[in-house]
XYZ file of C-alpha atoms in Angstrom:
333
model
C 83.412 -3.840 180.810
C 83.253 -4.146 177.001
C 85.343 -0.979 176.664
C 87.950 -2.314 179.096
C 88.203 -5.619 177.217
C 88.618 -3.825 173.882
C 91.312 -1.645 175.426
C 93.184 -4.572 176.925
C 93.162 -6.517 173.654
C 94.337 -3.485 171.701
C 97.123 -2.738 174.174
C 98.289 -6.346 174.125
C 98.481 -6.131 170.327
C 100.471 -2.881 170.471
C 102.804 -4.176 173.190
C 103.606 -7.174 171.035
C 104.694 -5.064 168.069
C 107.712 -2.845 167.438
C 107.028 0.738 168.458
C 108.262 4.291 167.997
C 107.580 7.445 170.009
C 106.530 10.700 168.381
C 105.850 14.109 169.926
C 102.680 15.597 168.472
C 101.724 19.269 168.086
C 100.072 19.242 171.505
C 103.492 18.349 172.969
C 102.335 14.828 173.911
C 104.631 11.826 173.611
C 102.688 9.135 171.771
C 103.874 5.546 171.352
C 102.751 4.189 167.981
C 103.296 0.934 166.075
C 106.442 1.055 163.966
C 104.459 0.257 160.815
C 100.754 0.985 161.417
C 98.561 -0.597 158.770
C 95.059 0.668 159.602
C 94.953 4.453 159.804
C 92.043 6.706 160.738
C 91.755 10.496 160.673
C 88.960 12.200 162.594
C 90.289 15.670 161.680
C 89.590 17.035 158.214
C 92.885 18.934 158.173
C 94.874 15.777 159.007
C 93.434 13.643 156.201
C 95.171 15.556 153.353
C 98.550 14.732 154.931
C 97.903 10.996 154.735
C 97.455 10.612 150.990
C 100.839 12.064 149.924
C 102.589 9.804 152.442
C 100.779 6.449 152.244
C 98.056 6.554 149.612
C 94.618 5.147 150.342
C 95.333 1.475 150.947
C 96.133 1.863 154.656
C 93.349 4.355 155.433
C 90.289 2.716 157.024
C 88.282 5.794 158.064
C 88.625 9.546 157.584
C 86.996 12.946 157.681
C 87.123 14.472 154.204
C 87.111 18.242 154.235
C 85.398 19.722 151.230
C 86.403 17.630 148.209
C 84.366 19.399 145.506
C 81.330 17.673 144.078
C 82.770 18.302 140.641
C 83.427 15.676 137.935
C 87.161 16.462 137.706
C 87.749 16.339 141.467
C 85.652 13.215 141.930
C 87.369 11.434 139.033
C 90.870 12.206 140.304
C 90.063 11.304 143.920
C 88.539 8.020 142.741
C 91.758 7.190 140.888
C 93.808 7.943 143.986
C 91.546 5.994 146.375
C 88.627 4.172 144.720
C 87.075 3.347 148.094
C 87.386 6.731 149.747
C 83.643 7.448 149.877
C 83.007 4.330 151.958
C 85.678 5.397 154.451
C 84.143 8.811 155.118
C 83.201 9.509 158.732
C 79.877 11.335 158.873
C 79.028 14.117 161.273
C 81.224 15.989 163.727
C 83.593 14.517 166.276
C 81.318 13.246 169.038
C 78.707 12.038 166.570
C 80.735 8.911 165.929
C 82.321 6.856 168.690
C 85.741 5.561 169.567
C 84.278 2.058 169.379
C 83.455 2.662 165.706
C 87.119 3.367 164.992
C 88.099 0.274 166.940
C 85.595 -1.772 164.937
C 87.255 -0.547 161.746
C 90.526 -1.959 163.059
C 92.306 1.380 163.445
C 95.751 0.985 164.989
C 96.613 4.699 164.693
C 94.359 7.784 164.712
C 95.111 11.394 163.780
C 93.022 14.143 165.380
C 93.019 17.899 165.961
C 94.211 19.855 168.977
C 90.567 20.349 170.010
C 89.990 16.592 170.135
C 91.755 15.958 173.442
C 88.737 14.220 175.008
C 88.368 11.794 172.110
C 92.119 11.183 172.146
C 91.935 10.253 175.825
C 89.167 7.719 175.175
C 91.031 6.255 172.202
C 94.228 5.937 174.223
C 92.258 4.116 176.931
C 91.101 1.717 174.234
C 94.712 1.166 173.267
C 94.578 3.169 170.027
C 97.438 5.695 169.852
C 96.198 9.124 168.786
C 98.403 11.876 167.366
C 97.162 15.474 167.538
C 98.029 18.177 165.004
C 96.964 21.802 164.566
C 99.056 23.706 162.014
C 98.313 27.414 161.497
C 101.596 28.578 159.934
C 103.654 27.086 157.135
C 106.394 26.154 159.605
C 103.713 24.204 161.477
C 102.656 22.560 158.185
C 106.220 21.324 157.738
C 106.295 20.156 161.368
C 102.960 18.346 160.969
C 104.247 16.668 157.797
C 107.266 15.325 159.663
C 105.280 14.220 162.734
C 102.728 12.380 160.619
C 105.485 10.859 158.490
C 107.257 9.580 161.611
C 104.027 8.154 163.024
C 103.281 6.360 159.753
C 106.795 4.954 159.403
C 107.228 7.135 156.292
C 109.750 9.711 157.486
C 111.759 9.573 154.239
C 108.663 10.397 152.179
C 107.808 13.194 154.598
C 111.284 14.675 154.164
C 110.840 14.535 150.380
C 107.531 16.370 150.700
C 109.100 19.028 152.937
C 111.941 19.460 150.413
C 109.310 20.019 147.698
C 107.682 22.705 149.859
C 110.995 24.374 150.552
C 112.098 24.490 146.925
C 108.967 26.438 146.014
C 109.185 28.764 149.019
C 112.853 29.499 148.335
C 112.219 30.112 144.631
C 109.346 32.510 145.335
C 111.324 34.332 148.031
C 114.339 34.736 145.749
C 112.179 35.931 142.836
C 110.520 38.631 144.955
C 113.487 39.590 147.176
C 114.405 42.724 145.209
C 110.883 44.141 145.179
C 110.584 46.877 147.834
C 108.081 45.956 150.531
C 105.945 48.988 149.748
C 105.662 47.792 146.143
C 104.207 44.398 147.114
C 100.536 44.176 146.058
C 97.911 44.664 148.761
C 95.733 41.536 148.898
C 92.289 40.737 150.278
C 91.223 37.092 150.719
C 87.471 36.574 150.866
C 85.632 33.471 152.027
C 82.173 32.016 151.633
C 80.579 35.457 151.132
C 81.832 38.603 149.439
C 82.028 40.562 152.691
C 83.443 37.699 154.781
C 87.223 38.052 154.906
C 90.200 36.110 156.239
C 91.634 37.821 159.325
C 95.282 38.699 159.727
C 95.689 35.805 162.147
C 94.605 33.194 159.625
C 96.684 30.861 157.468
C 95.453 32.564 154.295
C 97.211 35.787 155.353
C 100.446 33.866 155.942
C 100.125 32.447 152.419
C 99.742 35.957 150.965
C 102.945 37.049 152.709
C 104.885 33.984 151.524
C 103.705 34.698 147.969
C 105.078 38.243 148.096
C 101.922 40.156 148.970
C 100.677 42.315 151.828
C 97.513 41.182 153.585
C 95.203 44.181 154.014
C 93.605 42.417 156.987
C 96.907 42.085 158.877
C 95.512 44.038 161.839
C 92.192 42.187 161.922
C 92.013 39.633 164.775
C 90.087 36.403 165.028
C 88.948 34.029 162.318
C 86.722 34.733 159.289
C 85.214 38.177 159.860
C 82.188 39.928 158.383
C 82.943 43.477 157.233
C 81.122 46.165 155.235
C 81.933 47.609 151.837
C 83.185 50.818 153.459
C 85.957 48.826 155.143
C 86.866 47.197 151.819
C 87.125 50.673 150.256
C 89.403 51.815 153.087
C 91.674 48.801 152.557
C 91.399 49.264 148.758
C 93.246 46.046 147.825
C 95.217 45.767 144.581
C 94.251 42.098 144.278
C 91.289 40.099 145.556
C 91.560 36.334 145.962
C 88.479 34.215 146.556
C 88.668 30.983 148.574
C 88.079 27.908 146.379
C 85.030 26.728 148.357
C 83.274 30.101 148.114
C 80.028 30.562 146.199
C 81.379 33.952 145.096
C 82.787 34.206 141.573
C 85.086 36.951 140.227
C 82.320 38.070 137.866
C 80.077 38.786 140.866
C 82.460 41.443 142.178
C 83.508 42.772 138.783
C 79.871 43.487 137.897
C 78.737 44.837 141.287
C 78.518 48.672 141.427
C 79.255 48.597 145.166
C 82.720 47.222 144.395
C 83.418 49.388 141.346
C 85.707 51.846 143.166
C 87.967 49.111 144.609
C 91.351 49.086 142.868
C 91.341 45.313 142.277
C 87.950 45.571 140.585
C 88.938 48.594 138.493
C 91.973 46.707 137.153
C 90.242 43.317 136.858
C 92.562 41.645 139.372
C 89.945 39.439 141.050
C 90.697 35.716 141.070
C 89.311 32.494 142.480
C 91.806 29.955 143.778
C 91.719 26.559 142.034
C 91.014 23.353 143.930
C 91.501 19.775 142.817
C 91.185 17.646 145.970
C 91.485 19.518 149.271
C 91.288 23.325 149.413
C 94.605 24.979 148.580
C 94.109 27.702 151.217
C 94.072 25.313 154.186
C 97.173 24.476 156.280
C 97.823 21.233 154.376
C 100.394 19.946 151.852
C 98.428 21.175 148.813
C 98.655 24.749 150.122
C 102.160 24.951 148.653
C 100.421 24.945 145.265
C 98.172 27.734 146.527
C 101.218 29.797 147.491
C 102.772 29.315 144.048
C 99.442 30.186 142.373
C 99.251 33.354 144.487
C 102.841 34.291 143.588
C 102.071 33.902 139.876
C 99.041 36.171 140.269
C 100.885 38.782 142.328
C 104.138 38.784 140.351
C 103.435 37.568 136.808
C 106.488 36.164 135.070
C 108.876 36.697 137.984
C 108.805 33.213 139.523
C 110.855 30.780 137.376
C 108.556 27.823 137.979
C 105.871 26.589 135.615
C 102.685 26.389 137.668
C 101.108 23.668 135.535
C 104.178 21.449 135.525
C 104.682 21.944 139.264
C 101.084 20.878 139.912
C 101.504 17.853 137.654
C 104.744 16.860 139.418
C 103.203 17.266 142.873
C 100.256 14.968 142.232
C 102.350 12.458 140.318
C 105.146 12.188 142.900
C 103.071 12.349 146.064
C 99.576 11.196 145.080
C 100.735 8.715 142.433
C 98.230 10.225 140.016
C 99.082 11.596 136.584
C 96.951 14.508 135.437
C 96.281 14.768 131.721
C 96.833 18.044 129.882
C 93.061 18.439 129.614
C 92.593 17.921 133.364
C 95.332 20.424 134.150
C 93.806 23.000 131.815
C 90.382 22.488 133.370
C 91.807 22.914 136.864
C 93.498 26.179 135.936
C 90.643 27.456 133.829
C 92.695 27.588 130.653
């Protein structure tokens, strides 16, 4: 009964307001308020799309995926949204309830493609729920536009997509004359040294967009555990370590088991930077990860300054100016 009353009240509120219809990445038509003011994200991949489009003021609850417990990251995130820690949803989907989101006043929720059951409950309560699930960069652009439309911020979303495209086009043009067989072979490793990103994962798409060849292109699935013999067979020219990994470049460079790998012999082992959300996830910040990769793979070829591009991105879309010292710390300079 209580649930039905909540739903009726919420639907009456929505019916009384101007509305727009968006088609989410599950192919569902979702009617949302024209200018939603109380936004929730129950999907850690959706949350990073909100901040470049609306800032923190309209966010009432969110899942935060892996913001580092590091003084620089915490300081910058606190400047962007001083109250973000209090908004954090704890536990997995299912460990908090739709009623909790209703109690926070959410008038629009973003969720993942796997959250269909929660979306159904939320819709019954009168809270429109938009589902996203990007796994390619084209899907990142699509998700940006869908979320922008749902938030009433389509113009800002188009500006963000134009920023993506400028970088992608510049990298593609800079590497166009390099024969495919001359592109560096790249291995992306995850939380452990022998846990690698499969060819089906977003990280492999990033490598390709940056002008590299993913050595795991034929490996199916998600993160996969392999042995050192397989690494030696792949023999990557470059190794890139996910930003949330406990593994450091020095660990591989000093390990005799890895000594015969080309990337180790030449010292081309790198760990991806991270300021807020991980740059190797299918989110807006991954465009910075692609540019970082391109700089590593093709030094001096891409006519974009990585530091200035990072500064511009956070200033234009996160409304946060990074100091020279912060930028140098981020990039390990």
